[in-house]
Tab-separated table of C-alpha atoms and ligand atoms in Angstrom:
chain	number	residue	atom	x	y	z
A	1107	MET	CA	-15.116	25.632	-9.763
A	1108	ILE	CA	-11.402	25.720	-10.521
A	1109	ASP	CA	-9.662	22.500	-11.594
A	1110	LEU	CA	-5.965	23.037	-12.313
A	1111	HIS	CA	-4.680	19.594	-13.320
A	1112	THR	CA	-6.044	17.750	-16.379
A	1113	HIS	CA	-4.693	15.806	-19.341
A	1114	SER	CA	-5.641	15.751	-23.009
A	1115	ALA	CA	-4.702	13.372	-25.822
A	1116	TYR	CA	-1.506	15.451	-26.276
A	1117	SER	CA	-0.296	13.236	-23.433
A	1118	ASP	CA	-2.229	10.369	-21.841
A	1119	GLY	CA	-5.723	11.847	-21.593
A	1120	THR	CA	-8.319	10.335	-23.902
A	1121	GLN	CA	-9.911	13.564	-25.184
A	1122	SER	CA	-8.820	16.419	-27.421
A	1123	PRO	CA	-8.474	19.794	-25.651
A	1124	ARG	CA	-11.746	20.804	-27.307
A	1125	GLU	CA	-13.621	17.793	-25.900
A	1126	LEU	CA	-12.001	18.420	-22.526
A	1127	PHE	CA	-13.203	22.037	-22.409
A	1128	GLU	CA	-16.692	21.083	-23.582
A	1129	GLU	CA	-16.928	18.542	-20.792
A	1130	ALA	CA	-15.518	21.052	-18.291
A	1131	ALA	CA	-18.216	23.561	-19.245
A	1132	ARG	CA	-20.913	20.907	-18.726
A	1133	ALA	CA	-19.393	19.982	-15.341
A	1134	GLY	CA	-19.571	23.607	-14.149
A	1135	ILE	CA	-15.807	24.254	-14.231
A	1136	THR	CA	-15.042	27.968	-14.611
A	1137	VAL	CA	-11.245	27.756	-14.926
A	1138	LEU	CA	-9.375	24.709	-16.216
A	1139	GLY	CA	-5.649	23.965	-16.078
A	1140	LEU	CA	-4.241	21.954	-18.979
A	1141	THR	CA	-1.201	20.083	-17.656
A	1142	ASP	CA	-0.175	17.495	-20.206
A	1143	HIS	CA	2.928	15.437	-19.413
A	1144	ASP	CA	6.120	17.087	-20.693
A	1145	THR	CA	4.477	18.994	-23.543
A	1146	VAL	CA	2.899	22.347	-24.366
A	1147	ALA	CA	1.544	21.158	-27.715
A	1148	GLY	CA	-2.108	21.414	-26.634
A	1149	TYR	CA	-2.144	25.132	-25.773
A	1150	GLU	CA	-3.281	26.481	-29.134
A	1151	GLU	CA	-6.252	24.148	-29.371
A	1152	ALA	CA	-7.029	24.729	-25.682
A	1153	ARG	CA	-7.112	28.508	-26.192
A	1154	GLU	CA	-9.593	28.133	-29.053
A	1155	ALA	CA	-11.690	25.737	-26.981
A	1156	ALA	CA	-11.620	28.143	-24.032
A	1157	ARG	CA	-12.888	30.908	-26.305
A	1158	GLU	CA	-15.679	28.715	-27.631
A	1159	THR	CA	-16.824	27.328	-24.273
A	1160	GLY	CA	-16.232	30.372	-22.044
A	1161	VAL	CA	-14.122	28.316	-19.611
A	1162	GLY	CA	-10.927	30.067	-18.426
A	1163	LEU	CA	-7.564	28.500	-19.266
A	1164	VAL	CA	-4.479	28.140	-17.088
A	1165	THR	CA	-1.654	26.912	-19.289
A	1166	GLY	CA	0.477	24.346	-17.490
A	1167	ILE	CA	2.624	21.257	-17.734
A	1168	GLU	CA	3.324	18.181	-15.612
A	1169	ILE	CA	7.017	17.367	-15.642
A	1170	SER	CA	8.281	13.972	-14.499
A	1171	THR	CA	11.383	14.546	-12.387
A	1172	ARG	CA	13.485	12.529	-9.991
A	1173	LEU	CA	14.524	12.975	-6.392
A	1174	HIS	CA	16.532	10.303	-4.572
A	1175	GLY	CA	15.687	7.758	-7.257
A	1176	LYS	CA	11.932	8.258	-6.940
A	1177	VAL	CA	9.619	10.059	-9.324
A	1178	VAL	CA	8.286	13.534	-8.502
A	1179	HIS	CA	5.576	14.985	-10.719
A	1180	LEU	CA	5.935	18.734	-10.875
A	1181	LEU	CA	3.190	21.054	-12.093
A	1182	GLY	CA	4.364	24.251	-13.805
A	1183	TYR	CA	1.855	27.053	-14.408
A	1184	LEU	CA	1.685	30.196	-16.532
A	1185	PHE	CA	5.303	30.231	-17.720
A	1186	ASP	CA	6.772	31.663	-20.890
A	1187	GLU	CA	7.830	28.991	-23.336
A	1188	THR	CA	11.577	29.533	-23.026
A	1189	GLU	CA	14.182	27.799	-25.160
A	1190	GLY	CA	15.014	25.697	-22.096
A	1191	ILE	CA	11.452	24.423	-21.808
A	1192	THR	CA	11.249	23.689	-25.528
A	1193	GLN	CA	14.519	21.737	-25.357
A	1194	HIS	CA	13.335	19.873	-22.273
A	1195	CYS	CA	10.170	18.751	-24.051
A	1196	ILE	CA	12.104	17.575	-27.125
A	1197	ARG	CA	14.598	15.643	-24.999
A	1198	VAL	CA	11.904	13.945	-22.938
A	1199	GLN	CA	9.808	13.069	-25.977
A	1200	GLU	CA	12.835	11.236	-27.402
A	1201	ALA	CA	13.661	9.500	-24.120
A	1202	ARG	CA	10.048	8.397	-23.721
A	1203	VAL	CA	9.891	6.975	-27.271
A	1204	THR	CA	13.069	4.932	-26.720
A	1205	ARG	CA	11.859	3.679	-23.361
A	1206	LEU	CA	8.386	2.748	-24.548
A	1207	LYS	CA	9.839	1.031	-27.616
A	1208	ASN	CA	12.079	-1.032	-25.311
A	1209	MET	CA	9.085	-2.079	-23.245
A	1210	VAL	CA	7.047	-2.925	-26.330
A	1211	ASP	CA	9.933	-4.878	-27.928
A	1212	ALA	CA	10.104	-7.059	-24.819
A	1213	MET	CA	6.337	-7.532	-24.856
A	1214	ALA	CA	6.353	-8.246	-28.601
A	1215	GLU	CA	8.737	-11.148	-28.019
A	1216	ASP	CA	5.973	-12.693	-25.969
A	1217	ARG	CA	3.444	-11.774	-28.695
A	1218	LEU	CA	1.563	-9.437	-26.378
A	1219	ILE	CA	1.577	-6.273	-28.506
A	1220	THR	CA	3.376	-4.589	-31.422
A	1221	TRP	CA	4.891	-1.112	-31.721
A	1222	ASP	CA	2.516	-0.269	-34.582
A	1223	GLU	CA	-0.478	-1.009	-32.385
A	1224	VAL	CA	0.860	1.351	-29.713
A	1225	LEU	CA	1.541	4.133	-32.223
A	1226	ALA	CA	-1.942	3.690	-33.668
A	1227	VAL	CA	-3.656	4.382	-30.346
A	1228	ALA	CA	-1.278	7.177	-29.267
A	1229	GLY	CA	-1.403	9.280	-32.422
A	1230	SER	CA	1.627	11.163	-33.681
A	1231	GLU	CA	1.603	14.148	-31.324
A	1232	ALA	CA	1.164	12.585	-27.887
A	1233	THR	CA	3.800	12.425	-25.170
A	1234	LEU	CA	4.169	8.645	-25.036
A	1235	GLY	CA	3.729	6.729	-21.806
A	1236	ARG	CA	2.665	3.394	-20.395
A	1237	PRO	CA	-1.025	4.354	-20.724
A	1238	HIS	CA	-0.645	4.024	-24.495
A	1239	ILE	CA	0.516	0.407	-24.150
A	1240	ALA	CA	-2.510	-0.133	-21.920
A	1241	ASP	CA	-4.782	1.333	-24.602
A	1242	ALA	CA	-3.296	-0.957	-27.244
A	1243	LEU	CA	-3.836	-3.963	-24.953
A	1244	PHE	CA	-7.415	-2.789	-24.406
A	1245	LYS	CA	-7.970	-2.559	-28.150
A	1246	ARG	CA	-6.784	-6.150	-28.487
A	1247	GLY	CA	-9.183	-7.188	-25.751
A	1248	THR	CA	-6.373	-8.335	-23.450
A	1249	ILE	CA	-7.526	-6.048	-20.612
A	1250	SER	CA	-10.745	-4.199	-19.792
A	1251	HIS	CA	-9.313	-0.955	-18.267
A	1252	ARG	CA	-5.932	0.799	-18.101
A	1253	ASP	CA	-5.885	-0.077	-14.394
A	1254	GLU	CA	-5.587	-3.737	-15.176
A	1255	ALA	CA	-2.470	-3.217	-17.299
A	1256	PHE	CA	-0.854	-1.054	-14.601
A	1257	ALA	CA	-1.406	-3.831	-12.063
A	1258	THR	CA	0.223	-6.429	-14.324
A	1259	TYR	CA	2.293	-5.884	-17.498
A	1260	LEU	CA	3.106	-2.227	-16.789
A	1261	SER	CA	3.824	-2.369	-13.076
A	1262	PRO	CA	7.373	-1.446	-11.984
A	1263	ARG	CA	7.668	-5.075	-10.815
A	1264	SER	CA	6.872	-6.399	-14.290
A	1265	PRO	CA	9.720	-7.870	-16.359
A	1266	TYR	CA	8.628	-5.529	-19.167
A	1267	TYR	CA	9.066	-2.351	-17.112
A	1268	ARG	CA	11.776	0.119	-18.142
A	1269	ASP	CA	12.825	3.475	-16.695
A	1270	TYR	CA	13.457	6.621	-18.693
A	1271	TRP	CA	15.526	9.769	-18.403
A	1272	ALA	CA	13.976	12.593	-16.434
A	1273	PRO	CA	15.502	15.810	-15.069
A	1274	SER	CA	16.297	16.126	-11.387
A	1275	LEU	CA	13.756	17.972	-9.241
A	1276	PRO	CA	15.947	21.109	-8.874
A	1277	GLU	CA	16.589	21.209	-12.634
A	1278	ALA	CA	12.861	21.087	-13.372
A	1279	ILE	CA	12.035	23.720	-10.735
A	1280	ASN	CA	14.593	26.072	-12.277
A	1281	LEU	CA	13.288	25.406	-15.766
A	1282	ILE	CA	9.789	26.601	-14.829
A	1283	HIS	CA	11.019	29.488	-12.660
A	1284	ASP	CA	13.288	30.695	-15.478
A	1285	GLY	CA	10.133	30.957	-17.594
A	1286	GLY	CA	8.412	32.998	-14.874
A	1287	GLY	CA	6.094	30.130	-13.925
A	1288	VAL	CA	4.779	28.845	-10.623
A	1289	VAL	CA	5.813	25.383	-9.417
A	1290	ILE	CA	3.561	23.003	-7.486
A	1291	TRP	CA	4.498	19.493	-6.278
A	1292	ALA	CA	1.731	17.293	-7.735
A	1293	HIS	CA	0.067	14.676	-5.478
A	1294	PRO	CA	3.051	14.790	-3.062
A	1295	ARG	CA	2.032	11.747	-1.022
A	1296	ALA	CA	1.000	9.538	-3.926
A	1297	ASP	CA	2.572	6.129	-4.173
A	1298	SER	CA	5.490	6.395	-6.545
A	1299	ARG	CA	7.918	3.728	-7.640
A	1300	GLY	CA	9.420	2.487	-4.381
A	1301	GLY	CA	6.730	4.084	-2.187
A	1302	ALA	CA	5.541	7.600	-1.457
A	1303	HIS	CA	8.065	10.349	-0.740
A	1304	GLY	CA	8.675	10.962	2.949
A	1305	TRP	CA	8.086	14.277	4.690
A	1306	SER	CA	11.796	15.093	4.632
A	1307	ALA	CA	11.800	14.835	0.828
A	1308	ILE	CA	8.792	17.153	0.681
A	1309	ASN	CA	10.613	19.636	2.915
A	1310	GLU	CA	13.626	19.348	0.646
A	1311	GLY	CA	11.428	20.236	-2.335
A	1312	ILE	CA	10.168	23.279	-0.469
A	1313	ASP	CA	13.743	24.333	0.346
A	1314	LEU	CA	14.544	23.987	-3.360
A	1315	GLY	CA	11.942	26.648	-4.136
A	1316	ILE	CA	8.667	24.853	-4.783
A	1317	ASP	CA	5.859	27.423	-4.538
A	1318	GLY	CA	3.106	25.117	-3.359
A	1319	LEU	CA	1.649	21.658	-2.863
A	1320	GLU	CA	-1.250	19.894	-4.517
A	1321	VAL	CA	-2.940	19.046	-1.226
A	1322	ASP	CA	-6.359	17.985	-2.459
A	1323	HIS	CA	-5.836	15.067	-4.811
A	1324	ARG	CA	-7.255	11.553	-4.624
A	1325	ASP	CA	-3.803	9.943	-4.573
A	1326	ASN	CA	-2.818	11.685	-1.299
A	1327	PRO	CA	-4.139	9.529	1.549
A	1328	ALA	CA	-6.839	11.474	3.466
A	1329	GLU	CA	-4.839	11.660	6.713
A	1330	ASP	CA	-1.853	13.076	4.817
A	1331	ARG	CA	-3.927	15.869	3.265
A	1332	GLU	CA	-4.418	17.406	6.697
A	1333	LYS	CA	-0.702	17.395	7.355
A	1334	LEU	CA	0.035	18.787	3.879
A	1335	ALA	CA	-2.516	21.543	4.519
A	1336	ARG	CA	-0.808	22.440	7.798
A	1337	ILE	CA	2.611	22.638	6.112
A	1338	VAL	CA	1.253	24.883	3.378
A	1339	MET	CA	-0.467	27.151	5.887
A	1340	LYS	CA	2.549	27.386	8.191
A	1341	LEU	CA	4.966	28.227	5.384
A	1342	GLY	CA	2.612	30.475	3.412
A	1343	LEU	CA	2.763	28.270	0.323
A	1344	VAL	CA	0.153	27.885	-2.401
A	1345	ARG	CA	-2.431	25.137	-1.838
A	1346	THR	CA	-4.060	23.562	-4.859
A	1347	GLY	CA	-6.578	20.813	-5.397
A	1348	SER	CA	-7.526	19.134	-8.635
A	1349	SER	CA	-8.895	16.100	-10.377
A	1350	ASP	CA	-5.940	14.990	-12.540
A	1351	TYR	CA	-8.613	14.057	-15.049
A	1352	HIS	CA	-7.499	11.738	-17.891
A	1353	GLY	CA	-10.839	11.294	-19.705
A	1354	SER	CA	-11.844	7.632	-19.625
A	1355	GLY	CA	-8.230	6.567	-18.943
A	1356	LYS	CA	-8.596	6.954	-15.165
A	1357	HIS	CA	-11.491	6.972	-12.728
A	1358	ASN	CA	-10.800	10.604	-11.655
A	1359	GLN	CA	-13.718	12.932	-12.434
A	1360	LEU	CA	-13.463	16.622	-13.394
A	1361	GLY	CA	-13.914	18.898	-10.375
A	1362	GLU	CA	-13.639	16.082	-7.797
A	1363	HIS	CA	-11.091	18.330	-6.051
A	1364	THR	CA	-10.734	22.050	-6.689
A	1365	THR	CA	-8.542	25.081	-6.006
A	1366	SER	CA	-9.852	28.183	-4.236
A	1367	PRO	CA	-10.135	31.477	-6.164
A	1368	ASP	CA	-7.704	33.048	-3.639
A	1369	MET	CA	-5.051	30.488	-4.432
A	1370	LEU	CA	-5.541	30.904	-8.172
A	1371	ASP	CA	-5.060	34.659	-7.651
A	1372	ARG	CA	-1.784	33.974	-5.880
A	1373	ILE	CA	-0.572	31.786	-8.723
A	1374	ALA	CA	-1.588	34.429	-11.260
A	1375	HIS	CA	0.164	37.223	-9.347
A	1376	LYS	CA	3.396	35.259	-9.045
A	1377	ALA	CA	3.473	34.179	-12.685
A	1378	THR	CA	4.572	35.934	-15.879
A	1379	MET	CA	1.693	34.780	-18.053
A	1380	GLU	CA	-1.922	35.613	-17.358
A	1381	VAL	CA	-4.866	33.312	-16.932
A	1382	TYR	CA	-6.813	33.355	-20.195
A	1383	TYR	CA	-10.355	34.491	-19.492
A	1384	PRO	CA	-12.320	34.337	-22.749
B	1683	AMP	P1	4.780	6.706	-17.475
B	1683	AMP	O1	4.994	8.191	-17.449
B	1683	AMP	O2	4.881	6.141	-18.825
B	1683	AMP	O3	5.648	5.978	-16.490
B	1683	AMP	O4	3.272	6.419	-17.041
B	1683	AMP	C1	2.730	7.046	-15.926
B	1683	AMP	C2	1.355	7.557	-16.263
B	1683	AMP	O5	0.437	6.494	-16.212
B	1683	AMP	C3	0.867	8.604	-15.277
B	1683	AMP	O6	0.856	9.830	-15.926
B	1683	AMP	C4	-0.545	8.217	-14.949
B	1683	AMP	O7	-1.451	9.163	-15.456
B	1683	AMP	C5	-0.785	6.912	-15.644
B	1683	AMP	N1	-1.229	5.886	-14.702
B	1683	AMP	C6	-0.573	5.431	-13.622
B	1683	AMP	N2	-1.268	4.470	-12.991
B	1683	AMP	C7	-2.414	4.314	-13.689
B	1683	AMP	C8	-3.567	3.459	-13.549
B	1683	AMP	N3	-3.658	2.573	-12.566
B	1683	AMP	N4	-4.564	3.577	-14.457
B	1683	AMP	C9	-4.456	4.465	-15.460
B	1683	AMP	N5	-3.403	5.274	-15.652
B	1683	AMP	C10	-2.395	5.206	-14.776
B	1684	FE	FE1	-0.929	10.721	-16.730
B	1685	FE	FE1	0.947	12.914	-11.992
B	1686	ZN	ZN1	-1.406	14.337	-13.945
């Protein structure tokens, strides 16, 4: 079983890479992709964990980008860590800190949460995001699951919501391609701020050089998966499927959607870096 999209505590997952790999081994996963948001900080620990558990590792990243004012999550796989990618991660980390601090300052005025509480749950090395505010609210007992915070305080319609800088879709595609990586549009038909992207936007992404689509993902409505699959087939693109597992932070379960060995081979052949088979 190949699951190419998961998160550790280096972003908004709830487990260390080691815990993630141990759980993957128990779940019967043979190859796991680590795709933390806008960071590569988990790779070293993931490689050790892969060695210890015998689960293969596909190094990856999930980059938040923008197209026509809406968010596109882009998965990059098996790239070299170029200077451009390092600089991207530093810039986004800073933008995300400023943005989250702005949200928390507004919430603190209403005595909902403090910045120290958010930092305490996130740890010092995580790519910060709204899930960390949710975790701090959970710790206070204000909410009983991250979901609840996303439906209220953290929703884009909330008065506390703030946006943050993200690269444009073409910039992010080039960043990963310059590092010799493979680029997949994550959960292309998921609801994003302002609604899901239309089919013309998806075609635009393909014209911009996207190598494949994450067809099998719980956030793509079932009827759309068939259409996505047809597009991928017709254009000879890479088709992936994955869980987008976040530990206990989301309901998604490891291996709930998977990628075929053929498709993993195609990714590996296209990319500079190799899959790490311990
Ligand atoms: P941000 O990047 O700070 O805007 O936060 C977006 C992140 O929140 C995504 O990476 C998701 O993993 C996570 N997220 C979005 N909706 C939910 C939800 N309902 N429950 C838990 N996590 C969520
Ligand atoms: Fe996430
Ligand atoms: Fe995503
Ligand atoms: Zn994800």
